[in-house]
């Protein structure tokens, strides 16, 4: 077993899509976005996501990336994502997992689940 201590996690998403469109989409759902010219960093409360065109190593094709974001108002966040190039894939609605959620598709195979916990 690995006994290394991990202090943070970064996820890098390599895309051939328009990085600026992805940045605008993620900004619309409430994340702080910085960078330009084919590379942006998305600063979340506990994880960083980098989106870039052309990784330093070959990356295999993948089915996309799902990010879950807990938000105060799922309906408003989903509408903001749609207003900035997103497409609602499911919801908003109550899930079997105790959340009120919407799944919004963005550029480059990126999907964001916007959620808020709900009581029974």
PDB file of C-alpha atoms in Angstrom, residues 19-66:
ATOM      1  CA  UNK A  19     -10.720  25.925 -24.623  1.00  0.00           C
ATOM      2  CA  UNK A  20     -12.181  29.428 -24.282  1.00  0.00           C
ATOM      3  CA  UNK A  21     -15.730  28.041 -24.745  1.00  0.00           C
ATOM      4  CA  UNK A  22     -15.062  25.484 -22.002  1.00  0.00           C
ATOM      5  CA  UNK A  23     -13.741  28.243 -19.719  1.00  0.00           C
ATOM      6  CA  UNK A  24     -16.805  30.417 -20.324  1.00  0.00           C
ATOM      7  CA  UNK A  25     -19.108  27.455 -19.624  1.00  0.00           C
ATOM      8  CA  UNK A  26     -17.345  26.623 -16.332  1.00  0.00           C
ATOM      9  CA  UNK A  27     -17.321  30.269 -15.301  1.00  0.00           C
ATOM     10  CA  UNK A  28     -21.091  30.373 -15.865  1.00  0.00           C
ATOM     11  CA  UNK A  29     -21.628  27.565 -13.332  1.00  0.00           C
ATOM     12  CA  UNK A  30     -19.696  29.476 -10.678  1.00  0.00           C
ATOM     13  CA  UNK A  31     -16.046  28.413 -10.875  1.00  0.00           C
ATOM     14  CA  UNK A  32     -13.154  30.880 -10.916  1.00  0.00           C
ATOM     15  CA  UNK A  33     -11.373  30.610 -14.263  1.00  0.00           C
ATOM     16  CA  UNK A  34      -8.009  32.101 -15.203  1.00  0.00           C
ATOM     17  CA  UNK A  35      -5.647  31.762 -18.158  1.00  0.00           C
ATOM     18  CA  UNK A  36      -5.733  32.283 -21.902  1.00  0.00           C
ATOM     19  CA  UNK A  37      -4.543  31.113 -25.308  1.00  0.00           C
ATOM     20  CA  UNK A  38      -5.405  27.421 -25.158  1.00  0.00           C
ATOM     21  CA  UNK A  39      -4.747  26.845 -21.451  1.00  0.00           C
ATOM     22  CA  UNK A  40      -6.991  27.733 -18.543  1.00  0.00           C
ATOM     23  CA  UNK A  41      -7.111  26.756 -14.909  1.00  0.00           C
ATOM     24  CA  UNK A  42     -10.365  26.341 -13.067  1.00  0.00           C
ATOM     25  CA  UNK A  43     -10.036  26.941  -9.354  1.00  0.00           C
ATOM     26  CA  UNK A  44     -12.581  25.085  -7.265  1.00  0.00           C
ATOM     27  CA  UNK A  45     -13.029  24.989  -3.509  1.00  0.00           C
ATOM     28  CA  UNK A  46     -10.938  21.820  -3.105  1.00  0.00           C
ATOM     29  CA  UNK A  47      -9.774  20.729  -6.559  1.00  0.00           C
ATOM     30  CA  UNK A  48      -8.142  22.377  -9.538  1.00  0.00           C
ATOM     31  CA  UNK A  49      -9.035  21.467 -13.111  1.00  0.00           C
ATOM     32  CA  UNK A  50      -6.756  22.388 -15.979  1.00  0.00           C
ATOM     33  CA  UNK A  51      -8.045  22.335 -19.538  1.00  0.00           C
ATOM     34  CA  UNK A  52      -5.524  22.460 -22.348  1.00  0.00           C
ATOM     35  CA  UNK A  53      -5.115  21.797 -26.005  1.00  0.00           C
ATOM     36  CA  UNK A  54      -2.220  19.392 -26.677  1.00  0.00           C
ATOM     37  CA  UNK A  55      -1.005  17.530 -23.599  1.00  0.00           C
ATOM     38  CA  UNK A  56       2.700  16.885 -23.108  1.00  0.00           C
ATOM     39  CA  UNK A  57       2.092  13.142 -23.602  1.00  0.00           C
ATOM     40  CA  UNK A  58      -0.329  11.240 -25.815  1.00  0.00           C
ATOM     41  CA  UNK A  59      -3.663  10.739 -24.119  1.00  0.00           C
ATOM     42  CA  UNK A  60      -6.126   7.997 -24.974  1.00  0.00           C
ATOM     43  CA  UNK A  61      -9.613   8.915 -26.161  1.00  0.00           C
ATOM     44  CA  UNK A  62     -12.110   9.134 -23.344  1.00  0.00           C
ATOM     45  CA  UNK A  63     -15.814   9.535 -22.968  1.00  0.00           C
ATOM     46  CA  UNK A  64     -15.603  12.910 -21.303  1.00  0.00           C
ATOM     47  CA  UNK A  65     -15.309  14.281 -17.819  1.00  0.00           C
ATOM     48  CA  UNK A  66     -17.994  14.688 -15.147  1.00  0.00           C
TER      49      UNK A  66
END
